Coordinates of C-alpha atoms in Angstrom, one line a residue:
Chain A
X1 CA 104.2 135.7 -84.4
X2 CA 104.3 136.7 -88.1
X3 CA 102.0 134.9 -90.3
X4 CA 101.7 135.2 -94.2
X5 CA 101.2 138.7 -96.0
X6 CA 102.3 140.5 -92.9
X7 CA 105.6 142.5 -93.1
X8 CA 108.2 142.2 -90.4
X9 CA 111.7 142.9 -89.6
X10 CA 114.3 140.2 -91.5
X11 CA 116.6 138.9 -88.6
X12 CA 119.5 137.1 -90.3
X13 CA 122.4 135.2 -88.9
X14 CA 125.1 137.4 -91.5
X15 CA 129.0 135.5 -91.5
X16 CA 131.2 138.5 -91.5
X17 CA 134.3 136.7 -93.1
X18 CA 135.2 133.4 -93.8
X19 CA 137.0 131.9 -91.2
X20 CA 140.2 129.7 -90.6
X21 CA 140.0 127.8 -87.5
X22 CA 136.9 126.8 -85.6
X23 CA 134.1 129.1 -86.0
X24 CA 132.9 131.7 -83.2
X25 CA 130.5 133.3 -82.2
X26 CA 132.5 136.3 -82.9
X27 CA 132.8 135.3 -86.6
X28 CA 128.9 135.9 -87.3
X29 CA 126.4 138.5 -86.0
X30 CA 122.7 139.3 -85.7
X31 CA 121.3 141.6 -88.1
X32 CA 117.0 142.8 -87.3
X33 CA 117.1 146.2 -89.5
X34 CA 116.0 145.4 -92.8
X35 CA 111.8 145.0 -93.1
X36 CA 110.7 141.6 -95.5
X37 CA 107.5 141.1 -97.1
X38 CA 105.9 138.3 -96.0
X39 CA 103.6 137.9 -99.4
X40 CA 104.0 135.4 -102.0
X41 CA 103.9 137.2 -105.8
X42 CA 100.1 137.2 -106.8
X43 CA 99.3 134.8 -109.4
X44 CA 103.0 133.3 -108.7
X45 CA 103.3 129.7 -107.6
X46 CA 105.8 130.6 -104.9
X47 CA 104.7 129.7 -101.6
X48 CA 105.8 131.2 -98.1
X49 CA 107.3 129.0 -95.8
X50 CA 108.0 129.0 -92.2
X51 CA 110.8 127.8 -90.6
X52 CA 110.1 126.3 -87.2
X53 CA 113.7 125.1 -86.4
X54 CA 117.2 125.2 -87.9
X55 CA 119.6 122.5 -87.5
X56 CA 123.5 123.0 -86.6
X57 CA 126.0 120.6 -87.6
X58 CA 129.8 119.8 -87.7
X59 CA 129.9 120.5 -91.5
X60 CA 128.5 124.1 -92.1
X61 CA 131.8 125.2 -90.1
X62 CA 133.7 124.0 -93.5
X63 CA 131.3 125.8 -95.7
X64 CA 132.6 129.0 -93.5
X65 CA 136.3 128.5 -94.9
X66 CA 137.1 129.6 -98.2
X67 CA 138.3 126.4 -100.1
X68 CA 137.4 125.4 -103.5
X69 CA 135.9 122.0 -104.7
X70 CA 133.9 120.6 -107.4
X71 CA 131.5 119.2 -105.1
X72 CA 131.2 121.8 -102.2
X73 CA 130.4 125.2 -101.9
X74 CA 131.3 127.4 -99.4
X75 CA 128.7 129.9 -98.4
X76 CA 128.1 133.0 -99.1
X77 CA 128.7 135.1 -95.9
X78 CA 125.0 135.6 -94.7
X79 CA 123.8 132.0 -96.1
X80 CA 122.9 129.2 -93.3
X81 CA 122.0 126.1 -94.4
X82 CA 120.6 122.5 -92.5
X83 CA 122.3 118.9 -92.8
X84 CA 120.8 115.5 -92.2
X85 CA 122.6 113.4 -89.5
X86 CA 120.1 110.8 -89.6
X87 CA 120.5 109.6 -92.8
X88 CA 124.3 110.0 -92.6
X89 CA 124.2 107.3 -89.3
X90 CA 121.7 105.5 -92.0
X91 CA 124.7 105.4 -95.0
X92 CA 127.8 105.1 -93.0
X93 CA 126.7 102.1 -90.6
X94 CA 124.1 100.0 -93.3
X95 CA 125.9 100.6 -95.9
X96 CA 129.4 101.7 -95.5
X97 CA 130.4 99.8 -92.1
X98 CA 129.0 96.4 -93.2
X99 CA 127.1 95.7 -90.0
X100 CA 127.2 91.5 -88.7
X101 CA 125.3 90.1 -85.8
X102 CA 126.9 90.0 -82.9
X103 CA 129.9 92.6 -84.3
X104 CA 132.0 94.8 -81.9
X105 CA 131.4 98.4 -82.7
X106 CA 133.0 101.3 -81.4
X107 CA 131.9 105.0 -82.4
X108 CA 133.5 108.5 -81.4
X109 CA 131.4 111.4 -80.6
X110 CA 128.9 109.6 -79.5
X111 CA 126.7 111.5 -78.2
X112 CA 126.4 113.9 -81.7
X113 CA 123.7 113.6 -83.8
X114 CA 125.2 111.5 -85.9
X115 CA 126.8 109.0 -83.1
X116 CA 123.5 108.5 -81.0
X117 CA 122.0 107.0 -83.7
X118 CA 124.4 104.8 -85.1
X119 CA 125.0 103.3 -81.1
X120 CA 121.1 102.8 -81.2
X121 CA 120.8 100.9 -84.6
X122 CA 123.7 98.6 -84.0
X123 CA 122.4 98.0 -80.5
X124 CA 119.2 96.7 -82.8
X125 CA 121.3 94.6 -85.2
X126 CA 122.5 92.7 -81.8
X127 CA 126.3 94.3 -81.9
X128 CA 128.3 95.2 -78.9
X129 CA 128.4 99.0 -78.6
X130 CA 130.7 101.1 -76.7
X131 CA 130.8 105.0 -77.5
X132 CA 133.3 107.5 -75.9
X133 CA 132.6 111.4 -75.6
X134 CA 133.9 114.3 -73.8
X135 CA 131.6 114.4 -70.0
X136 CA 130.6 112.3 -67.7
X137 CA 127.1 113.6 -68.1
X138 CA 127.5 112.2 -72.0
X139 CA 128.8 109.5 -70.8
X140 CA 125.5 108.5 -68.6
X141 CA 123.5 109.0 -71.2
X142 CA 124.8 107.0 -73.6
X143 CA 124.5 104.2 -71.0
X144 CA 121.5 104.8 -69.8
X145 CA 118.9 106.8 -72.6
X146 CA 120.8 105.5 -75.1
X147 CA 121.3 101.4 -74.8
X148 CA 125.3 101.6 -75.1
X149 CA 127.0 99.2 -73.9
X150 CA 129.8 100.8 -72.6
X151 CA 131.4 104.3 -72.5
X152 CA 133.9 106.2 -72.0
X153 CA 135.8 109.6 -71.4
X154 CA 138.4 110.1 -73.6
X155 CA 139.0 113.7 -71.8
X156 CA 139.5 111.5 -68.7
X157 CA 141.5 108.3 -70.3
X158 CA 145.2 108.8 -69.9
X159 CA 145.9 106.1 -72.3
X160 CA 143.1 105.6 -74.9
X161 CA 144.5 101.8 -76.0
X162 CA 143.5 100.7 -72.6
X163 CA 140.8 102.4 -72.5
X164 CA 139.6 100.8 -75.7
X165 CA 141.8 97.7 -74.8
X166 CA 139.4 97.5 -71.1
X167 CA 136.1 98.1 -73.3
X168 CA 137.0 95.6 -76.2
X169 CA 139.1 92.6 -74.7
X170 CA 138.8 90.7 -78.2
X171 CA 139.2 94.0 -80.8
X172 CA 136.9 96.2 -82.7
X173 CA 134.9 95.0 -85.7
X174 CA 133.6 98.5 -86.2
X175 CA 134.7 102.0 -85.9
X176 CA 132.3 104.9 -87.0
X177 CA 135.1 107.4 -87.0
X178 CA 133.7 110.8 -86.2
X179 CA 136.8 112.5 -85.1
X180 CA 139.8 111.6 -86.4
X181 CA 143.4 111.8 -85.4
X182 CA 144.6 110.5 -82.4
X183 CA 142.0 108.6 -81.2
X184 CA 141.8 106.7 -84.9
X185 CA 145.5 106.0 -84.6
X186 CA 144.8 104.2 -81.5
X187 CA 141.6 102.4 -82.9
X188 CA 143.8 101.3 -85.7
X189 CA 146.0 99.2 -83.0
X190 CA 142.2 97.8 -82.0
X191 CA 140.8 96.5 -85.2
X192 CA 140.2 92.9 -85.4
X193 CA 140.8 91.0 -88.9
X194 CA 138.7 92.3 -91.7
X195 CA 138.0 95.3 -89.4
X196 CA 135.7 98.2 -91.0
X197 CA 136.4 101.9 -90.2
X198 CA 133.7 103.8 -91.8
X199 CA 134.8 107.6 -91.6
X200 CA 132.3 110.0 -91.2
X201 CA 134.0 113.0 -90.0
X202 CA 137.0 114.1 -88.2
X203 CA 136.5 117.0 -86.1
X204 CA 139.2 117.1 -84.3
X205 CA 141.2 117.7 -87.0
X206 CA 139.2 120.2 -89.7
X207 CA 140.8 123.3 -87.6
X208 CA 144.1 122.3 -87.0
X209 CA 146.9 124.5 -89.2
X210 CA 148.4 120.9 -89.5
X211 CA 145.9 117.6 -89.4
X212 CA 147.8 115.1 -86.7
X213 CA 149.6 112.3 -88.7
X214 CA 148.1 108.9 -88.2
X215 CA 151.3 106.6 -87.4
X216 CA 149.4 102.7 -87.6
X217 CA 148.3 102.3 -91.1
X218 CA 150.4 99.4 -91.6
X219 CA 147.6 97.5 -89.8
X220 CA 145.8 97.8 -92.3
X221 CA 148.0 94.9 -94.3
X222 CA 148.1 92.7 -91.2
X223 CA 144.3 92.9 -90.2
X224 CA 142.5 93.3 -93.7
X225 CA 141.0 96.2 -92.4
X226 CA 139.4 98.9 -94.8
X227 CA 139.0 102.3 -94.5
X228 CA 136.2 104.5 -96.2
X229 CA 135.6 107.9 -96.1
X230 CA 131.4 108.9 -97.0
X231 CA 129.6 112.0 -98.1
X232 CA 125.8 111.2 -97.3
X233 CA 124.7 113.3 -100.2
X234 CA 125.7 110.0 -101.7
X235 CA 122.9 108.1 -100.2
X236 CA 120.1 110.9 -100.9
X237 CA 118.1 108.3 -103.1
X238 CA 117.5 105.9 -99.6
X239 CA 116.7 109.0 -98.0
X240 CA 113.2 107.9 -97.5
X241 CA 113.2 104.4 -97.0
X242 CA 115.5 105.8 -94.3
X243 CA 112.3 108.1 -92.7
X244 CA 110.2 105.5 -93.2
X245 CA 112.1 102.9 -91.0
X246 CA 113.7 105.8 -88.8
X247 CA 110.0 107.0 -87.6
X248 CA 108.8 103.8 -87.4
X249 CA 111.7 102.8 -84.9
X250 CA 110.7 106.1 -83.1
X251 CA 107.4 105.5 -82.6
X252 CA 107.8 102.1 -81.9
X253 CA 110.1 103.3 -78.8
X254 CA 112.8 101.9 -80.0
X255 CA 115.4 104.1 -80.5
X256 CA 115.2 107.7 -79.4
X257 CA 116.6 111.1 -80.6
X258 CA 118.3 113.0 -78.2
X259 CA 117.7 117.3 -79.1
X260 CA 119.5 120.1 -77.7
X261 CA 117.8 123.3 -78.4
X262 CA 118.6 126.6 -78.3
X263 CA 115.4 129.3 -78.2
X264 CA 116.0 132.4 -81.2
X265 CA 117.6 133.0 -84.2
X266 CA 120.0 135.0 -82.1
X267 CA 121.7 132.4 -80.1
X268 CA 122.0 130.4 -83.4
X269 CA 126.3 131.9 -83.6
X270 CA 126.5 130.7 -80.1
X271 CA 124.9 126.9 -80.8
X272 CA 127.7 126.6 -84.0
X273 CA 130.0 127.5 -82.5
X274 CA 129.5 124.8 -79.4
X275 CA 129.4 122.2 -82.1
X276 CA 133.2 122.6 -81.4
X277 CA 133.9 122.7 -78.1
X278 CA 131.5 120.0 -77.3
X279 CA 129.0 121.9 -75.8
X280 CA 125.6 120.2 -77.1
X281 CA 124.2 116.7 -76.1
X282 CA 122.5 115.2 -79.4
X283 CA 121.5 117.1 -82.0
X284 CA 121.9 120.5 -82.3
X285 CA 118.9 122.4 -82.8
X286 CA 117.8 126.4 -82.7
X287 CA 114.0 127.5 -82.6
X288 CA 113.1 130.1 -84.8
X289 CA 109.3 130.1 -84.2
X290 CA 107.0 128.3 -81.8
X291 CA 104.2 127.6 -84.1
Chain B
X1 CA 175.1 67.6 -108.9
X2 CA 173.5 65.8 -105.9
X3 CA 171.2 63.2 -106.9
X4 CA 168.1 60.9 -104.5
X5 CA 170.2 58.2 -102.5
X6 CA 173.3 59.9 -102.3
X7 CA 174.9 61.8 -99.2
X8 CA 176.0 65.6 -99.6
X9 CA 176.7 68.9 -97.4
X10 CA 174.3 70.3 -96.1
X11 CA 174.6 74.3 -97.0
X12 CA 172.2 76.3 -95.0
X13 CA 171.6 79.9 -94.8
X14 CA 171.0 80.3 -91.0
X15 CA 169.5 83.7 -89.5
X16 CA 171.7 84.2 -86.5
X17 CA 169.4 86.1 -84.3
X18 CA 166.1 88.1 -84.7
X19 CA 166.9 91.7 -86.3
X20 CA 165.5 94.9 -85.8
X21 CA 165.9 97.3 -88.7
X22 CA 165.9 96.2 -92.0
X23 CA 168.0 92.6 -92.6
X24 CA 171.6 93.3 -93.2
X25 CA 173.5 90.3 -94.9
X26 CA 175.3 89.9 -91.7
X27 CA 171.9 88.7 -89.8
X28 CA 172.5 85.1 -91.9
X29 CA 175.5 83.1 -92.1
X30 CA 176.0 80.4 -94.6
X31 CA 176.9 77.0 -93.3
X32 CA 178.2 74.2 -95.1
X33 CA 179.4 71.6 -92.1
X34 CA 176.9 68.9 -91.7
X35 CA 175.9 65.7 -93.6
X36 CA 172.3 65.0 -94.9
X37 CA 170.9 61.8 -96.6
X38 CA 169.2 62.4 -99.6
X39 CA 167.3 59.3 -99.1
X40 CA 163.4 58.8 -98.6
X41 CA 162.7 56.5 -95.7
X42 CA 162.3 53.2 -97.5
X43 CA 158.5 51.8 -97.3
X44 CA 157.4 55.7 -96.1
X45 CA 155.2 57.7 -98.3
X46 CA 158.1 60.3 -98.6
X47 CA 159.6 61.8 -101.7
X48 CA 162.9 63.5 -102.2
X49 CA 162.1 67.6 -103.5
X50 CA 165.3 69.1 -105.2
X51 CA 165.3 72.7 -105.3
X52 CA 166.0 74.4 -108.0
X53 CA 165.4 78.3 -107.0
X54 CA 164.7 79.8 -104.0
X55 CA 162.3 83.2 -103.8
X56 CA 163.1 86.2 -102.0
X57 CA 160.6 88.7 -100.9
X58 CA 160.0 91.8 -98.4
X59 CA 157.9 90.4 -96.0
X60 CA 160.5 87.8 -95.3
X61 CA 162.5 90.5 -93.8
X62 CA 158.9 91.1 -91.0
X63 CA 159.6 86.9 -90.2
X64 CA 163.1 87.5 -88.6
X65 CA 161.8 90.0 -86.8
X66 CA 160.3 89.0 -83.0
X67 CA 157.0 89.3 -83.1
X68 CA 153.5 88.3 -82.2
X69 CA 150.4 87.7 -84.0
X70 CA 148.2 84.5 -84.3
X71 CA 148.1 84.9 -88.0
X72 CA 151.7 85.3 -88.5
X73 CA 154.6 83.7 -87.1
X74 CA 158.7 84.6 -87.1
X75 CA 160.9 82.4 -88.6
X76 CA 162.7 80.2 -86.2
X77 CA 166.1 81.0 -86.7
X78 CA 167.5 78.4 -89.5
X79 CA 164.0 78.4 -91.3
X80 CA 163.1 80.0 -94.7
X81 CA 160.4 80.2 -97.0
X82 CA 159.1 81.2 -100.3
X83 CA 156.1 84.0 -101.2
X84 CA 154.0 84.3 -103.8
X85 CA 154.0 87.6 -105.2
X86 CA 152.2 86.9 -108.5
X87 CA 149.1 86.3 -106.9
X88 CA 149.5 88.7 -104.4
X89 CA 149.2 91.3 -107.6
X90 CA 146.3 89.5 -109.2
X91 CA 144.2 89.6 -106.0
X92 CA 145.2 93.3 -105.1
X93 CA 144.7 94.7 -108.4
X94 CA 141.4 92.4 -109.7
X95 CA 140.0 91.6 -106.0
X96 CA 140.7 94.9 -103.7
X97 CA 141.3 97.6 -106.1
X98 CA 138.3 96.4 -108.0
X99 CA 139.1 98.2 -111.1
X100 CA 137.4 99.5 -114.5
X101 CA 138.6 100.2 -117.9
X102 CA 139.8 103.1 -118.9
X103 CA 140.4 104.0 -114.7
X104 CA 143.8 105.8 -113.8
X105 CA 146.1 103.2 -112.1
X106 CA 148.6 104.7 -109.9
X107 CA 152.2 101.7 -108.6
X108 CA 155.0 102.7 -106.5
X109 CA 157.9 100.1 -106.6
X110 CA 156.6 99.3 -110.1
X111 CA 159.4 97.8 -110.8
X112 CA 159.2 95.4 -108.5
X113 CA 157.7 91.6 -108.1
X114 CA 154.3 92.7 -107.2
X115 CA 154.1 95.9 -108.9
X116 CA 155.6 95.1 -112.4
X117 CA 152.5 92.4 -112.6
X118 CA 150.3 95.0 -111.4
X119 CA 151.0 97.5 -114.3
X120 CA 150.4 95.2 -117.0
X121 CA 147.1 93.7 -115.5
X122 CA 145.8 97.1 -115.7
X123 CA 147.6 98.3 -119.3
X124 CA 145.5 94.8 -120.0
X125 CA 142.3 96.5 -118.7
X126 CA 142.9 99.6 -120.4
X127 CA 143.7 101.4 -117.9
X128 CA 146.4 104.6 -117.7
X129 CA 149.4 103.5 -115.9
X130 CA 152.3 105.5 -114.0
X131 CA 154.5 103.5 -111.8
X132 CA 157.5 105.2 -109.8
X133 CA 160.4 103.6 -108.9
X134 CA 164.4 104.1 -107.3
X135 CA 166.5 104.0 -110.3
X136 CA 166.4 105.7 -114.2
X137 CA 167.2 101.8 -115.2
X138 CA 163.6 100.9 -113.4
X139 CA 162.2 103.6 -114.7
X140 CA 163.4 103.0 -118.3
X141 CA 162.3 99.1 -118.2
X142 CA 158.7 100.3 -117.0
X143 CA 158.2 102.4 -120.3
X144 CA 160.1 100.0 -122.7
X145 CA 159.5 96.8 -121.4
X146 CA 156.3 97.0 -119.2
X147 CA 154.2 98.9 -120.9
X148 CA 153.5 101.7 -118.6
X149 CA 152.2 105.2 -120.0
X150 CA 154.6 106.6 -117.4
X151 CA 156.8 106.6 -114.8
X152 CA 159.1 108.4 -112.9
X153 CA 161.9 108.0 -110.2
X154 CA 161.0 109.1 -106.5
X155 CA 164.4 109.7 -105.8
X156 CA 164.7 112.4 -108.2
X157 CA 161.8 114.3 -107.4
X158 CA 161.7 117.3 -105.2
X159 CA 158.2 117.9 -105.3
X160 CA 155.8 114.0 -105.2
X161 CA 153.3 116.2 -105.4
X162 CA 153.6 117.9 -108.6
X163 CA 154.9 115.1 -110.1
X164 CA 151.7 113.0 -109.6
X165 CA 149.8 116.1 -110.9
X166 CA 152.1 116.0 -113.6
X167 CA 151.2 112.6 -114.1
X168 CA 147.6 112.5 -113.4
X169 CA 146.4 116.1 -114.1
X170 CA 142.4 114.5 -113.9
X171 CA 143.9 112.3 -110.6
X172 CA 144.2 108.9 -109.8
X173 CA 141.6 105.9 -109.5
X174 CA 143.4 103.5 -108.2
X175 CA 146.6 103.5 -106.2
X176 CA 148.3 100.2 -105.5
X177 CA 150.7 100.8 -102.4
X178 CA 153.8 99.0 -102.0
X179 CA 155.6 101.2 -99.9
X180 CA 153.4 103.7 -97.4
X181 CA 154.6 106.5 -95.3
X182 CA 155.1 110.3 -97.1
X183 CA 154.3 108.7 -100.6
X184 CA 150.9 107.4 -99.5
X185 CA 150.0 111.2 -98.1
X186 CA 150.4 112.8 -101.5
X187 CA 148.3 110.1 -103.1
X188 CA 145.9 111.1 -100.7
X189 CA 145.8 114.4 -102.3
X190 CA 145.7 113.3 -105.6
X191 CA 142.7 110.8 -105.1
X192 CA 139.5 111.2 -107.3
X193 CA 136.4 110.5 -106.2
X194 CA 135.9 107.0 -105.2
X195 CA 139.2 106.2 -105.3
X196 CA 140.8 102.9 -104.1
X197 CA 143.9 102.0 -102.3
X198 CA 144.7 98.7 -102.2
X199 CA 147.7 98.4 -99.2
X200 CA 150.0 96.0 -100.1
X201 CA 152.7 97.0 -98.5
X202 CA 154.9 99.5 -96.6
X203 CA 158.2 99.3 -97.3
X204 CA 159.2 102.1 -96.7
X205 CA 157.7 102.1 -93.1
X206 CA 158.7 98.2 -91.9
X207 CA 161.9 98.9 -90.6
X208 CA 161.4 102.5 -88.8
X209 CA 161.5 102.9 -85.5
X210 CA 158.6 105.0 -85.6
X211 CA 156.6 104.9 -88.7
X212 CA 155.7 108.3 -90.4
X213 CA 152.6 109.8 -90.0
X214 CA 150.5 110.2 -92.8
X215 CA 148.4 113.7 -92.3
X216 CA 145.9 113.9 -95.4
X217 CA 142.8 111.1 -94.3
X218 CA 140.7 114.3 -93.9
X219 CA 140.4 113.5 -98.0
X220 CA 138.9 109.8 -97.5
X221 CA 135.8 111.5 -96.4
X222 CA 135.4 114.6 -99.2
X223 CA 136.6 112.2 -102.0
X224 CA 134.7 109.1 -100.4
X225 CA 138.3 107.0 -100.7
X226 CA 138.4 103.2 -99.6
X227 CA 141.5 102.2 -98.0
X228 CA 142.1 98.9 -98.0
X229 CA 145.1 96.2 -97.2
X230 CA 145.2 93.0 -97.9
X231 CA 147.0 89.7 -97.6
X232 CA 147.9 87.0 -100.1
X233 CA 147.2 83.8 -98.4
X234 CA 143.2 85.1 -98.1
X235 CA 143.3 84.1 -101.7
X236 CA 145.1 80.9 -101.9
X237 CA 141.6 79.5 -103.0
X238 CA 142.4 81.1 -106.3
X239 CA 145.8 80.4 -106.9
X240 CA 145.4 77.6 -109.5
X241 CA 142.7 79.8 -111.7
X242 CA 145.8 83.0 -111.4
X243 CA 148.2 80.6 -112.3
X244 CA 146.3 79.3 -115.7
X245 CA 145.5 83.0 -116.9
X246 CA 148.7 84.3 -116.1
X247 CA 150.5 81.4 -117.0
X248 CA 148.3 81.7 -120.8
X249 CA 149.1 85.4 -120.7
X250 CA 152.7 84.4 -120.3
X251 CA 152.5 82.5 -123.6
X252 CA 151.0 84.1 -125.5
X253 CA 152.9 87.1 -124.8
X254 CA 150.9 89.8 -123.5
X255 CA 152.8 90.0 -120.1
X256 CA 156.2 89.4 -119.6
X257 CA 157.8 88.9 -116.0
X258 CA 160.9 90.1 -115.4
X259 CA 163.1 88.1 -112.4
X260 CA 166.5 89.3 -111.2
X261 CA 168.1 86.4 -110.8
X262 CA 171.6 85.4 -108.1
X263 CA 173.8 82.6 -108.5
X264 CA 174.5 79.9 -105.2
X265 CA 172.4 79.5 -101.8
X266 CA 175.8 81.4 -100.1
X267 CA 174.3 84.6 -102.4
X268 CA 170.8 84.7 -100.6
X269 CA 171.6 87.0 -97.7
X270 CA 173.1 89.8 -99.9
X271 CA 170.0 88.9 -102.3
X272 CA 167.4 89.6 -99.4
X273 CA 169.0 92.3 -97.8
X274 CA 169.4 94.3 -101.6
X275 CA 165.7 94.4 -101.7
X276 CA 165.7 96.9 -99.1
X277 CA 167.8 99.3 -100.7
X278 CA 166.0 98.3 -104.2
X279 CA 168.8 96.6 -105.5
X280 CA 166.7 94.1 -107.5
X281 CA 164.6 94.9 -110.7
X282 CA 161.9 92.6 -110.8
X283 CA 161.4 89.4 -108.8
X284 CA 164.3 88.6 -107.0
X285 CA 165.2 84.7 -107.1
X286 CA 168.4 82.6 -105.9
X287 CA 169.6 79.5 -108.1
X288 CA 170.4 76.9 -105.8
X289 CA 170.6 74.5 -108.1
X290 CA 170.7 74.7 -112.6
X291 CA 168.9 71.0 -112.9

């Protein structure tokens, strides 16, 4: 292991190009040749820092594509950056989704980073909570680590209005939308009167030449239902009242965080690009360094 | 003129069966045949109601259609009412769409009951207007007689996306929806941050037998948009305070509400079925009777 003022070699995950659909493994590489300094400037106030673990999420695929917005960046290929799902279930369920007592919620992706967490904290505002993913193994865990309600697989539901129709007999209060399209189309045919959709991402659709078209807005006049779209760079501020209660809650035993971690900077292109098949179970993680 | 006590014809406009598409004139029939009394039960608390105009709005067209919802029920054949599209604008634009002055304000069917009320609360606000609407006549009277900064007609552009970046080269704030479907996607482009779209109604989407998709809510989340719809009689508790302000406004001239008005009960059908094709300018109202 490297410690400070040594010299070693600089392994980088480099992106070779942006990309256009979902990113692959094939669309970064591993680069060990060039030698770094590990020695802060003398006399500088630079420090060195050591980076135990980087995080992989949903959104650093977008900062792959080339597109051009006030508010985001895209990287520079050979720039990795980390994301904070916790504070993003934090915004979008406290503060965006309008939580009651006793409310029906529904999320999507469940068992993401982002999804665990919200199922957890509206099981602890007293809500009913069903969460759908893509395995069966997800699908136990949700049930049984994770305090869910119910859950399904929407790989394994023919027709995803019964499904939700079987799960929610009396409608959906709440939908933490993580992927979009279809399955919101459906939910939109679910939502009970002043129904909240709070949209936090929509995977299924950032890599699609064409996004699916959503068919059932009109229910949005006949149910009072509103839909919102959040950024949680919006809610930085709460960010740590949010560590404060999070941790708390952790070590209290009452909610838990589901990891899945992948060893070396190496496999890092490999983790990313799971994000998109569905490959991880909770958040993705990659250990850089043991110590 | 029929006065209380005496005995007249009773001229009804009857809906003959429930429709599918949009109502045609030939859904109704008028019918003149049977006898009423005009005569309160003596000793009852009854009282005799002469009316004088009879209102005709969209979402009467949804109650001859069959369908179910506990909130809503279809006209019986033979049964019609009146809507209230005043305060339907006043709670959209001051309620849902929350707005601020100076904000970028954003009507399709402007010219219509709702939206011609809409425009001027928000020219009241100081807000920038554009409303769109079917016709150069509509489109005239929104300039010269509403008050609108712009406005163009939909029918006459090729491109609704470069017409509302014509329009709103910094974007739009707020857009008040009237009529859904490919309209509503291009807004979607066009939304700035924290946008709000307060879902009236769909129009253009009631009477298709599939409705459109709309392919752009990828944007709710990068531009943190609130999608909302609402319905009128959730603010029935503030109908009296609308009616006062508006009614003052009225007065003292600051708003003007434009009505397109139709001559004889045996005129409705053709009334109600022209608001479909966007026959009427304004709010569209049948003289049953001139005192």
């Amino acid at each position: 292991m490297a410690s400070a003022g040594e010299v070693m070699n600089n392994k980088q995950v480099i992106l070779k190009h942006f990309i256009h659909g979902a990113p692959k493994e094939s669309d970064m590489v591993v680069k060990t040749g060039s030698i770094m300094s590990l020695t802060a400037e003398a006399g500088s106030n630079a420090v060195v820092v050591k980076n135990l673990y980087l995080s992989c999420d949903p959104f650093m695929g977008s900062r792959m594509k080339k597109f051009e917005h006030p508010d985001f960046v895209s990287f520079k290929p050979g720039f990795v950056s980390i994301g904070m799902p916790g504070l993003t279930a934090w915004a979008g369920f406290y503060e965006v989704a309008a939580p009651k007592k006793g409310e029906n919620v529904y999320i999507s992706a469940a068992a993401g980073a982002v999804g665990q967490l919200v199922g957890q904290f509206a099981k602890l505002m007293g809500c009913y909570v069903v969460g759908s993913a893509g395995s069966k193994k997800k699908v136990d865990i949700l049930k049984s680590k994770l305090g869910f309600d119910e859950a399904f697989n929407y790989k394994e539901e023919h027709d995803l209005d019964k499904a939700l129709k079987r799960c929610f007999p009396e409608g959906i209060d709440i939908y933490f939308d993580n992927v979009g399209g279809k399955l919101l189309d459906v939910v939109l045919l679910n939502m009970r009167l002043k129904g909240r959709i709070a949209v936090c991402g929509m995977i299924s659709q950032y890599y699609l030449s064409q996004p699916e078209g959503v068919h059932n807005l009109l229910h949005t006049i006949r149910n009072r239902i509103r839909i919102e779209g959040f950024v949680v760079f919006d809610y930085l501020p709460q960010y740590s009242k949010f560590l404060e209660v999070v941790l708390d809650l952790i070590r209290e035993g009452k909610i838990v965080y589901l990891e899945d971690i992948v060893e070396g900077l190496e496999n890092a292109p490999a983790a990313l690009a799971g994000l998109f098949s569905g490959r991880n179970i909770g958040k993705q993680l990659v250990v850089v360094a043991r110590e």
